[in-house]
Amino acid sequence: MASSMTQAQPPLAFIPPDFSPLVWWMARSLLPFRLRQTCGIADIQIANIEQLVTLYHQFEQGNVRFLLAFRHPTTHDPDCLFYLLSHALPKAAKRQGVPLSPQTHAHFIYDRGIPLWAGGYVGWLYSKLGGIPIRRGRADTTSLRVIRQKFASGAFPIAAAPEGANNGHNEVVAPIEPGIAQFGFWCAEDLAKAADCSETGMKPTPPVLIVPIGVQYRYLSPPWRQMEQLLRQLERDAGLTSPSHAPAFLQDGTDPTEAQKTNLYRRLFRLGEHLLRLMEHYYDKFYQAGVAVQKGAPTHASSSTDDQVTLSNEEFSRRLQALMDTALTVAEQFFGLPSKGNVPDRCRRLEQAAWDRIFREDLKDLDVISAVERGLADRVAEEADLRIWHMRLVETFVSVTGNYVREKPSAERFGETLILVWDMVSRLKGKSPFPYPKLGQRRAFLTVGEPLSVSDRLPAYRSNRRQAVTTLTQDLQSALEAMIQS
């Protein structure tokens, strides 16, 4: 959270979508520059775009409603999706001779917390681009009502990231949240109900679809030298000295030798192991959390030059999961929350608990309370902001295991893991991790998947709602995983 969150705030207001064609046009015009300069994306390749052209044409004819469910490995995915819809889609439609409206766009769902750390102007921009904010830690009735209305009758399709947040992994799909499937069934129900109330002779109810969109990235020139430099910086920040016998002469665009790759992996794993021990010691000493600290393991290594690691990948993964559970439990105990559910659910509950103490529903006019009351409110907000720090650390490592790089020591996997470690180390230093380091120019690969019919599942939904939502969610997870290119 931004530093301003250490003071009590008025209730967090809903930002209504207010699409502006002029703002859309300006954003579209600036997008290629933003992709190159800010996102580091030099090229975007799209597979099966012809299917998306057909879907948009059918949508504009009133013959279908659909939601674009896109993968979310990085913070730049929405920019790529915007390019797909505003640049690539019209060009493909023109090649196919299919008429589309001048503005091919989508109402997109975004986390209400983004404008808090990215800046208030982002909330304004997202509103003018038709975005719909949602608070993920509670039943956000206002947002859900708007999403439901836009899905059933909005001027554009809906777009959302079913993983809920970016997981930092190019080739791992985080667990899909059930909200996307639920939105689809709501839309199908609303359209069926509207058809029942309409006069006879009207056109058939349009089918409702969920269209999976795969997103991946590859470096144009693998930035091995830059990654080694970033690794060296992280080692220094963590109190580790880079091994003196580290293979030198790494060059961007040139694959390292097997010995160099092995050395880089050992250093990366050693860094992770060292940070793991530090954090275990931190929670054990200062929170009496009872984390299993390895017997005899040092808690600092300012002069270490040994690149050997002592943990197996499996043991590292197990202890990392235990550490994340401990960090969440520390925050949950402060907020008085139960330690139940999966990690994403626990993170969302903690975020909402912090927001409840920062954005005070019971103090709608902070200007009329006394100075003492305001001071107490600020203290509550400050404590909430400090305690949610534990959750932010966990949020970064939800999809991390000890095997991701070892299974495939590619430049992409090395880079992704280094960025995650950068995020953690920055937070441990008390700094913002944004913007992330730019390691090299990338090419984005977007794949339009086969649509999943929601309407065909409506009878099953009416029979057993929970099971139908679970099944559709699992099918969407499988569809997104099937589009990952190794």
Short mmCIF file of C-alpha atoms in Angstrom, two decimals:
data_model
loop_
_atom_site.label_atom_id
_atom_site.label_comp_id
_atom_site.label_asym_id
_atom_site.label_seq_id
_atom_site.Cartn_x
_atom_site.Cartn_y
_atom_site.Cartn_z
CA MET A 1 0.00 0.00 0.00
CA ALA A 2 1.05 3.57 -0.51
CA SER A 3 2.39 5.58 2.41
CA SER A 4 -0.84 7.60 2.56
CA MET A 5 -2.54 4.43 3.82
CA THR A 6 -0.97 5.04 7.23
CA GLN A 7 -3.77 7.54 7.83
CA ALA A 8 -7.47 6.82 8.14
CA GLN A 9 -9.38 7.35 4.92
CA PRO A 10 -13.05 7.88 4.06
CA PRO A 11 -14.95 4.85 2.77
CA LEU A 12 -13.51 3.37 -0.41
CA ALA A 13 -15.89 4.55 -3.10
CA PHE A 14 -17.00 2.55 -6.12
CA ILE A 15 -15.59 3.94 -9.38
CA PRO A 16 -18.39 3.55 -11.96
CA PRO A 17 -17.45 2.68 -15.54
CA ASP A 18 -17.85 5.74 -17.74
CA PHE A 19 -16.55 4.78 -21.17
CA SER A 20 -15.19 7.69 -23.20
CA PRO A 21 -14.52 7.15 -26.93
CA LEU A 22 -12.04 10.04 -26.85
CA VAL A 23 -10.01 8.57 -23.96
CA TRP A 24 -10.15 5.14 -25.64
CA TRP A 25 -8.79 6.63 -28.87
CA MET A 26 -5.99 8.44 -27.06
CA ALA A 27 -5.04 5.34 -25.08
CA ARG A 28 -5.11 3.26 -28.25
CA SER A 29 -2.84 5.76 -30.02
CA LEU A 30 -0.28 5.75 -27.20
CA LEU A 31 -0.38 1.99 -26.66
CA PRO A 32 2.41 0.95 -29.12
CA PHE A 33 4.79 3.43 -27.45
CA ARG A 34 3.79 2.22 -23.97
CA LEU A 35 4.29 -1.41 -24.95
CA ARG A 36 7.81 -0.75 -26.21
CA GLN A 37 9.06 1.76 -23.65
CA THR A 38 7.21 0.90 -20.44
CA CYS A 39 6.39 -2.79 -20.83
CA GLY A 40 9.47 -3.81 -22.80
CA ILE A 41 7.33 -5.66 -25.37
CA ALA A 42 8.66 -5.31 -28.90
CA ASP A 43 6.26 -7.64 -30.69
CA ILE A 44 2.92 -9.40 -30.15
CA GLN A 45 1.96 -12.54 -32.03
CA ILE A 46 -1.60 -13.81 -31.93
CA ALA A 47 -2.87 -17.29 -32.74
CA ASN A 48 -6.44 -18.10 -33.82
CA ILE A 49 -7.50 -14.46 -34.00
CA GLU A 50 -9.96 -15.40 -36.75
CA GLN A 51 -12.18 -16.96 -34.13
CA LEU A 52 -12.22 -13.73 -32.14
CA VAL A 53 -13.21 -11.80 -35.27
CA THR A 54 -16.19 -14.11 -35.72
CA LEU A 55 -17.19 -13.77 -32.08
CA TYR A 56 -17.06 -9.97 -32.14
CA HIS A 57 -19.06 -9.89 -35.34
CA GLN A 58 -21.69 -12.15 -33.77
CA PHE A 59 -21.67 -10.03 -30.62
CA GLU A 60 -22.33 -6.86 -32.58
CA GLN A 61 -25.21 -8.61 -34.34
CA GLY A 62 -26.70 -9.50 -30.94
CA ASN A 63 -26.16 -13.21 -31.48
CA VAL A 64 -23.77 -14.00 -28.62
CA ARG A 65 -22.52 -12.71 -25.26
CA PHE A 66 -19.07 -13.68 -24.03
CA LEU A 67 -16.33 -13.09 -21.49
CA LEU A 68 -12.63 -13.06 -22.34
CA ALA A 69 -10.80 -15.00 -19.60
CA PHE A 70 -7.12 -14.13 -20.04
CA ARG A 71 -4.05 -15.54 -18.32
CA HIS A 72 -2.31 -13.14 -15.96
CA PRO A 73 1.40 -13.95 -15.53
CA THR A 74 2.57 -10.29 -15.43
CA THR A 75 1.33 -6.75 -14.89
CA HIS A 76 1.61 -6.12 -18.64
CA ASP A 77 -1.06 -8.61 -19.70
CA PRO A 78 -3.89 -6.02 -19.80
CA ASP A 79 -1.81 -3.89 -22.20
CA CYS A 80 -1.39 -6.89 -24.48
CA LEU A 81 -5.11 -7.64 -24.35
CA PHE A 82 -5.85 -4.00 -25.17
CA TYR A 83 -3.56 -4.31 -28.20
CA LEU A 84 -5.31 -7.49 -29.26
CA LEU A 85 -8.71 -5.81 -29.21
CA SER A 86 -7.88 -2.31 -30.42
CA HIS A 87 -5.17 -2.99 -33.02
CA ALA A 88 -4.88 -6.63 -34.05
CA LEU A 89 -8.60 -7.43 -34.11
CA PRO A 90 -9.63 -4.63 -36.55
CA LYS A 91 -6.74 -5.51 -38.86
CA ALA A 92 -7.70 -9.20 -38.87
CA ALA A 93 -11.36 -8.32 -39.48
CA LYS A 94 -10.36 -6.17 -42.45
CA ARG A 95 -8.29 -9.02 -43.91
CA GLN A 96 -11.26 -11.35 -43.55
CA GLY A 97 -13.72 -8.84 -44.97
CA VAL A 98 -15.77 -8.88 -41.75
CA PRO A 99 -17.34 -5.54 -40.76
CA LEU A 100 -16.77 -4.48 -37.15
CA SER A 101 -17.50 -1.27 -35.31
CA PRO A 102 -14.68 1.31 -35.08
CA GLN A 103 -14.24 0.57 -31.36
CA THR A 104 -13.54 -3.08 -30.62
CA HIS A 105 -13.17 -3.12 -26.87
CA ALA A 106 -14.18 -4.90 -23.66
CA HIS A 107 -15.41 -3.89 -20.23
CA PHE A 108 -12.64 -5.19 -18.00
CA ILE A 109 -12.74 -6.16 -14.34
CA TYR A 110 -9.88 -4.86 -12.20
CA ASP A 111 -8.86 -4.94 -8.54
CA ARG A 112 -10.11 -1.85 -6.68
CA GLY A 113 -6.76 -1.72 -4.91
CA ILE A 114 -4.81 -0.89 -8.07
CA PRO A 115 -5.52 2.88 -7.96
CA LEU A 116 -4.35 2.90 -4.34
CA TRP A 117 -0.77 1.98 -5.23
CA ALA A 118 -0.64 3.03 -8.89
CA GLY A 119 -2.19 6.48 -8.36
CA GLY A 120 -5.64 8.02 -8.37
CA TYR A 121 -5.38 8.92 -12.05
CA VAL A 122 -5.44 5.20 -12.84
CA GLY A 123 -8.94 4.95 -11.37
CA TRP A 124 -10.06 7.80 -13.62
CA LEU A 125 -8.40 6.25 -16.68
CA TYR A 126 -9.83 2.79 -16.03
CA SER A 127 -13.28 4.31 -15.59
CA LYS A 128 -13.04 6.14 -18.93
CA LEU A 129 -11.94 2.89 -20.55
CA GLY A 130 -15.02 1.10 -19.22
CA GLY A 131 -13.30 -0.76 -16.38
CA ILE A 132 -15.27 -2.18 -13.46
CA PRO A 133 -13.50 -2.28 -10.07
CA ILE A 134 -14.12 -5.08 -7.62
CA ARG A 135 -13.11 -5.62 -4.00
CA ARG A 136 -12.05 -9.24 -3.82
CA GLY A 137 -12.17 -9.79 -0.08
CA ARG A 138 -15.91 -9.41 0.40
CA ALA A 139 -19.24 -9.63 -1.39
CA ASP A 140 -18.96 -6.39 -3.36
CA THR A 141 -22.65 -6.08 -4.24
CA THR A 142 -22.30 -2.85 -6.21
CA SER A 143 -19.52 -4.20 -8.43
CA LEU A 144 -21.25 -7.56 -8.88
CA ARG A 145 -24.46 -5.84 -9.93
CA VAL A 146 -22.62 -3.71 -12.53
CA ILE A 147 -20.66 -6.71 -13.85
CA ARG A 148 -23.87 -8.70 -14.17
CA GLN A 149 -25.60 -5.87 -16.04
CA LYS A 150 -22.67 -5.24 -18.41
CA PHE A 151 -22.27 -8.94 -19.15
CA ALA A 152 -25.93 -9.33 -20.12
CA SER A 153 -26.50 -6.03 -21.93
CA GLY A 154 -23.33 -3.94 -22.11
CA ALA A 155 -22.00 -2.41 -25.30
CA PHE A 156 -18.87 -4.57 -25.14
CA PRO A 157 -17.94 -8.09 -24.00
CA ILE A 158 -16.40 -8.57 -20.56
CA ALA A 159 -12.71 -9.27 -19.91
CA ALA A 160 -11.26 -10.63 -16.67
CA ALA A 161 -8.26 -12.53 -15.32
CA PRO A 162 -9.65 -15.73 -13.74
CA GLU A 163 -6.46 -16.23 -11.70
CA GLY A 164 -7.43 -13.11 -9.76
CA ALA A 165 -3.92 -11.61 -9.76
CA ASN A 166 -0.67 -11.98 -11.67
CA ASN A 167 1.32 -14.95 -10.41
CA GLY A 168 4.69 -14.09 -11.99
CA HIS A 169 4.93 -17.42 -13.82
CA ASN A 170 4.91 -17.73 -17.58
CA GLU A 171 4.24 -21.44 -17.61
CA VAL A 172 2.14 -22.03 -14.49
CA VAL A 173 -1.57 -21.26 -14.24
CA ALA A 174 -2.55 -20.28 -10.71
CA PRO A 175 -5.77 -21.79 -9.32
CA ILE A 176 -8.75 -20.31 -11.13
CA GLU A 177 -11.23 -18.41 -9.00
CA PRO A 178 -14.89 -19.47 -9.35
CA GLY A 179 -16.17 -15.95 -9.94
CA ILE A 180 -15.72 -16.15 -13.71
CA ALA A 181 -17.93 -19.22 -14.01
CA GLN A 182 -20.51 -17.61 -11.73
CA PHE A 183 -20.61 -14.48 -13.90
CA GLY A 184 -21.28 -16.68 -16.91
CA PHE A 185 -24.18 -18.49 -15.29
CA TRP A 186 -25.69 -15.24 -14.06
CA CYS A 187 -25.59 -13.89 -17.60
CA ALA A 188 -27.17 -17.04 -19.03
CA GLU A 189 -29.91 -16.89 -16.39
CA ASP A 190 -30.58 -13.20 -17.00
CA LEU A 191 -30.85 -13.70 -20.75
CA ALA A 192 -33.14 -16.70 -20.31
CA LYS A 193 -35.34 -14.74 -17.91
CA ALA A 194 -35.51 -11.79 -20.31
CA ALA A 195 -36.53 -14.12 -23.14
CA ASP A 196 -39.33 -15.62 -21.00
CA CYS A 197 -40.69 -12.13 -20.33
CA SER A 198 -40.50 -10.97 -23.94
CA GLU A 199 -43.15 -11.27 -26.61
CA THR A 200 -43.31 -14.34 -28.82
CA GLY A 201 -41.57 -14.15 -32.13
CA MET A 202 -38.47 -12.54 -30.72
CA LYS A 203 -35.05 -13.85 -31.78
CA PRO A 204 -33.61 -16.81 -29.82
CA THR A 205 -31.69 -16.21 -26.61
CA PRO A 206 -28.02 -15.57 -27.53
CA PRO A 207 -25.62 -18.18 -26.17
CA VAL A 208 -23.21 -17.21 -23.40
CA LEU A 209 -19.55 -18.19 -23.80
CA ILE A 210 -16.29 -17.95 -21.89
CA VAL A 211 -13.33 -17.53 -24.24
CA PRO A 212 -9.92 -18.50 -22.74
CA ILE A 213 -7.01 -16.32 -23.84
CA GLY A 214 -3.49 -17.66 -23.37
CA VAL A 215 -0.69 -15.17 -22.62
CA GLN A 216 3.03 -15.94 -22.62
CA TYR A 217 6.29 -14.07 -23.15
CA ARG A 218 9.69 -14.87 -24.61
CA TYR A 219 12.84 -12.76 -24.62
CA LEU A 220 13.94 -11.63 -28.05
CA SER A 221 17.53 -11.98 -26.86
CA PRO A 222 17.95 -13.93 -23.60
CA PRO A 223 19.39 -11.38 -21.09
CA TRP A 224 21.74 -13.72 -19.27
CA ARG A 225 24.29 -11.02 -18.45
CA GLN A 226 21.63 -8.68 -17.03
CA MET A 227 20.12 -11.51 -15.01
CA GLU A 228 23.51 -12.36 -13.50
CA GLN A 229 23.97 -8.70 -12.58
CA LEU A 230 20.54 -8.60 -10.93
CA LEU A 231 21.34 -11.83 -9.08
CA ARG A 232 24.61 -10.29 -7.87
CA GLN A 233 22.73 -7.22 -6.60
CA LEU A 234 20.20 -9.39 -4.75
CA GLU A 235 23.03 -11.39 -3.18
CA ARG A 236 24.58 -8.18 -1.88
CA ASP A 237 21.24 -6.99 -0.51
CA ALA A 238 20.79 -10.30 1.28
CA GLY A 239 24.28 -10.23 2.78
CA LEU A 240 25.75 -12.87 0.50
CA THR A 241 28.97 -12.54 -1.46
CA SER A 242 28.95 -13.85 -5.01
CA PRO A 243 31.17 -16.91 -5.36
CA SER A 244 34.65 -15.95 -6.51
CA HIS A 245 34.74 -18.90 -8.89
CA ALA A 246 31.50 -17.89 -10.65
CA PRO A 247 31.84 -18.40 -14.41
CA ALA A 248 32.27 -15.01 -16.06
CA PHE A 249 31.72 -13.66 -19.56
CA LEU A 250 27.97 -14.21 -19.69
CA GLN A 251 26.60 -12.42 -22.73
CA ASP A 252 23.06 -11.38 -23.56
CA GLY A 253 21.73 -13.39 -26.48
CA THR A 254 24.24 -16.19 -26.01
CA ASP A 255 23.21 -19.33 -24.16
CA PRO A 256 25.44 -20.09 -21.17
CA THR A 257 27.34 -23.32 -20.98
CA GLU A 258 25.92 -26.09 -18.83
CA ALA A 259 28.49 -25.23 -16.15
CA GLN A 260 27.40 -21.59 -16.18
CA LYS A 261 23.74 -22.53 -15.97
CA THR A 262 24.42 -24.90 -13.11
CA ASN A 263 26.32 -22.19 -11.28
CA LEU A 264 23.56 -19.63 -11.80
CA TYR A 265 20.96 -22.08 -10.55
CA ARG A 266 23.01 -22.91 -7.46
CA ARG A 267 23.43 -19.22 -6.69
CA LEU A 268 19.72 -18.56 -7.19
CA PHE A 269 18.78 -21.51 -4.99
CA ARG A 270 21.37 -20.53 -2.37
CA LEU A 271 19.85 -17.02 -2.29
CA GLY A 272 16.38 -18.46 -1.84
CA GLU A 273 17.58 -20.81 0.89
CA HIS A 274 19.33 -17.95 2.70
CA LEU A 275 16.24 -15.73 2.57
CA LEU A 276 14.11 -18.64 3.74
CA ARG A 277 16.33 -19.12 6.81
CA LEU A 278 16.31 -15.41 7.58
CA MET A 279 12.53 -15.24 7.45
CA GLU A 280 12.11 -18.42 9.50
CA HIS A 281 14.40 -16.92 12.16
CA TYR A 282 12.51 -13.61 11.99
CA TYR A 283 9.10 -15.15 12.64
CA ASP A 284 10.46 -17.57 15.24
CA LYS A 285 12.29 -14.91 17.22
CA PHE A 286 9.92 -11.97 17.04
CA TYR A 287 6.51 -13.62 16.71
CA GLN A 288 7.18 -16.89 18.54
CA ALA A 289 5.57 -18.54 15.54
CA GLY A 290 7.37 -21.84 15.95
CA VAL A 291 8.67 -22.03 12.38
CA ALA A 292 10.94 -25.02 11.91
CA VAL A 293 14.37 -23.41 11.71
CA GLN A 294 17.07 -25.73 10.43
CA LYS A 295 19.30 -26.77 13.31
CA GLY A 296 22.65 -25.07 13.25
CA ALA A 297 21.79 -22.98 10.19
CA PRO A 298 23.27 -19.50 10.18
CA THR A 299 20.83 -16.60 10.23
CA HIS A 300 23.23 -14.25 8.48
CA ALA A 301 26.02 -14.79 5.99
CA SER A 302 27.64 -11.49 5.19
CA SER A 303 30.93 -13.07 4.16
CA SER A 304 29.72 -16.35 2.71
CA THR A 305 31.21 -17.38 -0.60
CA ASP A 306 30.05 -20.99 -0.63
CA ASP A 307 27.63 -21.64 -3.48
CA GLN A 308 26.61 -25.05 -2.14
CA VAL A 309 23.02 -25.56 -1.00
CA THR A 310 21.93 -27.81 1.81
CA LEU A 311 18.21 -28.23 1.12
CA SER A 312 16.56 -30.47 -1.43
CA ASN A 313 14.01 -28.87 -3.74
CA GLU A 314 11.24 -30.78 -2.02
CA GLU A 315 12.35 -29.65 1.44
CA PHE A 316 12.68 -26.07 0.21
CA SER A 317 9.12 -26.15 -1.17
CA ARG A 318 7.75 -27.65 2.04
CA ARG A 319 9.44 -25.08 4.26
CA LEU A 320 8.42 -22.22 1.98
CA GLN A 321 4.78 -23.29 2.23
CA ALA A 322 5.13 -23.53 6.03
CA LEU A 323 6.67 -20.07 6.14
CA MET A 324 3.86 -18.58 4.08
CA ASP A 325 1.32 -20.20 6.37
CA THR A 326 3.11 -18.70 9.37
CA ALA A 327 3.21 -15.21 7.84
CA LEU A 328 -0.52 -15.35 7.09
CA THR A 329 -1.27 -16.66 10.57
CA VAL A 330 0.63 -13.76 12.16
CA ALA A 331 -1.50 -11.28 10.22
CA GLU A 332 -4.71 -13.25 10.84
CA GLN A 333 -4.12 -13.29 14.59
CA PHE A 334 -3.79 -9.51 14.60
CA PHE A 335 -7.01 -9.01 12.64
CA GLY A 336 -8.86 -11.76 14.51
CA LEU A 337 -9.44 -13.88 11.42
CA PRO A 338 -9.60 -17.68 11.20
CA SER A 339 -6.74 -19.46 9.42
CA LYS A 340 -8.86 -21.40 6.95
CA GLY A 341 -9.14 -21.77 3.20
CA ASN A 342 -6.47 -21.71 0.51
CA VAL A 343 -3.75 -19.07 0.34
CA PRO A 344 -5.51 -16.74 -2.16
CA ASP A 345 -8.70 -16.76 -0.06
CA ARG A 346 -6.74 -15.99 3.11
CA CYS A 347 -4.92 -13.14 1.35
CA ARG A 348 -8.20 -11.61 0.17
CA ARG A 349 -9.74 -11.78 3.65
CA LEU A 350 -6.68 -10.13 5.16
CA GLU A 351 -6.68 -7.37 2.56
CA GLN A 352 -10.33 -6.63 3.27
CA ALA A 353 -9.73 -6.64 7.02
CA ALA A 354 -6.96 -4.06 6.56
CA TRP A 355 -9.15 -1.94 4.29
CA ASP A 356 -11.94 -2.01 6.89
CA ARG A 357 -9.55 -0.38 9.35
CA ILE A 358 -8.14 2.11 6.85
CA PHE A 359 -11.26 3.08 4.86
CA ARG A 360 -13.62 3.71 7.72
CA GLU A 361 -17.26 3.08 6.96
CA ASP A 362 -18.14 4.26 10.48
CA LEU A 363 -16.30 7.58 10.02
CA LYS A 364 -17.68 8.88 6.74
CA ASP A 365 -16.75 12.50 7.55
CA LEU A 366 -13.28 12.55 9.06
CA ASP A 367 -13.27 16.35 9.18
CA VAL A 368 -15.90 16.55 11.93
CA ILE A 369 -14.31 14.22 14.48
CA SER A 370 -12.02 15.48 17.23
CA ALA A 371 -8.26 15.59 16.92
CA VAL A 372 -7.94 12.77 19.44
CA GLU A 373 -10.43 10.58 17.57
CA ARG A 374 -8.59 11.30 14.33
CA GLY A 375 -5.28 10.39 15.95
CA LEU A 376 -6.69 7.07 17.15
CA ALA A 377 -8.16 6.36 13.71
CA ASP A 378 -4.78 7.07 12.13
CA ARG A 379 -3.08 4.73 14.58
CA VAL A 380 -5.52 1.93 13.68
CA ALA A 381 -4.87 2.54 9.98
CA GLU A 382 -1.10 2.58 10.50
CA GLU A 383 -1.15 -0.71 12.40
CA ALA A 384 -3.33 -2.30 9.73
CA ASP A 385 -0.96 -1.13 7.02
CA LEU A 386 2.02 -2.59 8.90
CA ARG A 387 0.35 -5.95 9.50
CA ILE A 388 -0.84 -6.39 5.91
CA TRP A 389 2.86 -6.35 4.95
CA HIS A 390 3.01 -10.03 5.94
CA MET A 391 0.28 -10.86 3.44
CA ARG A 392 1.98 -8.89 0.64
CA LEU A 393 5.07 -11.06 1.03
CA VAL A 394 2.99 -14.22 0.75
CA GLU A 395 1.01 -12.89 -2.20
CA THR A 396 4.20 -12.69 -4.24
CA PHE A 397 5.08 -16.36 -3.68
CA VAL A 398 1.71 -18.09 -4.03
CA SER A 399 2.83 -20.12 -7.07
CA VAL A 400 6.51 -20.57 -6.18
CA THR A 401 7.99 -24.04 -5.78
CA GLY A 402 11.54 -25.29 -5.52
CA ASN A 403 11.39 -27.02 -8.90
CA TYR A 404 10.32 -24.39 -11.45
CA VAL A 405 13.79 -23.38 -12.65
CA ARG A 406 15.36 -26.80 -12.17
CA GLU A 407 12.75 -28.46 -14.39
CA LYS A 408 13.53 -26.07 -17.24
CA PRO A 409 16.46 -23.66 -16.73
CA SER A 410 15.35 -21.25 -19.46
CA ALA A 411 16.02 -17.53 -19.52
CA GLU A 412 12.31 -16.90 -19.00
CA ARG A 413 12.11 -19.02 -15.84
CA PHE A 414 15.33 -17.57 -14.44
CA GLY A 415 14.03 -14.07 -15.13
CA GLU A 416 10.61 -14.68 -13.61
CA THR A 417 12.10 -16.09 -10.43
CA LEU A 418 14.58 -13.24 -10.11
CA ILE A 419 11.75 -10.71 -10.41
CA LEU A 420 9.82 -12.47 -7.65
CA VAL A 421 12.90 -12.40 -5.41
CA TRP A 422 13.39 -8.73 -6.29
CA ASP A 423 9.82 -8.08 -5.16
CA MET A 424 10.43 -9.80 -1.84
CA VAL A 425 13.82 -8.20 -1.17
CA SER A 426 12.44 -4.74 -1.99
CA ARG A 427 9.60 -5.22 0.51
CA LEU A 428 12.02 -6.50 3.14
CA LYS A 429 14.09 -3.35 2.61
CA GLY A 430 10.97 -1.25 3.14
CA LYS A 431 10.81 -0.11 -0.47
CA SER A 432 8.28 -0.48 -3.24
CA PRO A 433 9.14 -3.20 -5.77
CA PHE A 434 7.72 -1.10 -8.59
CA PRO A 435 8.78 -0.61 -11.26
CA TYR A 436 10.27 -4.05 -11.77
CA PRO A 437 13.73 -4.27 -13.39
CA LYS A 438 13.73 -4.48 -17.17
CA LEU A 439 15.82 -7.47 -18.13
CA GLY A 440 15.27 -7.41 -21.88
CA GLN A 441 12.83 -6.87 -24.73
CA ARG A 442 10.17 -9.55 -25.02
CA ARG A 443 7.74 -10.96 -27.53
CA ALA A 444 4.21 -11.66 -26.31
CA PHE A 445 2.26 -14.67 -27.55
CA LEU A 446 -1.53 -14.52 -27.27
CA THR A 447 -3.74 -17.49 -28.12
CA VAL A 448 -7.50 -17.33 -28.59
CA GLY A 449 -8.84 -20.60 -27.23
CA GLU A 450 -11.95 -22.57 -28.02
CA PRO A 451 -15.00 -21.01 -26.33
CA LEU A 452 -16.59 -22.81 -23.40
CA SER A 453 -20.38 -22.77 -23.62
CA VAL A 454 -22.10 -21.61 -20.46
CA SER A 455 -25.59 -21.81 -21.91
CA ASP A 456 -25.24 -25.53 -22.60
CA ARG A 457 -24.47 -26.02 -18.89
CA LEU A 458 -27.42 -23.99 -17.63
CA PRO A 459 -29.64 -27.06 -16.94
CA ALA A 460 -26.83 -28.56 -14.86
CA TYR A 461 -26.45 -25.25 -13.03
CA ARG A 462 -30.14 -25.17 -12.18
CA SER A 463 -29.86 -28.71 -10.86
CA ASN A 464 -26.69 -28.24 -8.79
CA ARG A 465 -25.26 -24.75 -8.80
CA ARG A 466 -22.10 -25.40 -6.84
CA GLN A 467 -21.11 -28.44 -8.88
CA ALA A 468 -21.79 -26.66 -12.18
CA VAL A 469 -19.61 -23.71 -11.15
CA THR A 470 -16.85 -26.08 -9.99
CA THR A 471 -16.94 -28.08 -13.23
CA LEU A 472 -16.82 -24.98 -15.46
CA THR A 473 -14.00 -23.54 -13.38
CA GLN A 474 -12.01 -26.77 -13.74
CA ASP A 475 -12.63 -26.82 -17.50
CA LEU A 476 -11.40 -23.23 -17.80
CA GLN A 477 -8.29 -24.11 -15.79
CA SER A 478 -7.59 -27.05 -18.13
CA ALA A 479 -8.15 -24.88 -21.21
CA LEU A 480 -5.68 -22.22 -20.05
CA GLU A 481 -3.10 -24.84 -19.07
CA ALA A 482 -3.44 -26.57 -22.45
CA MET A 483 -2.45 -23.33 -24.22
CA ILE A 484 0.89 -23.03 -22.43
CA GLN A 485 3.73 -23.55 -24.88
CA SER A 486 6.86 -25.07 -23.37
#
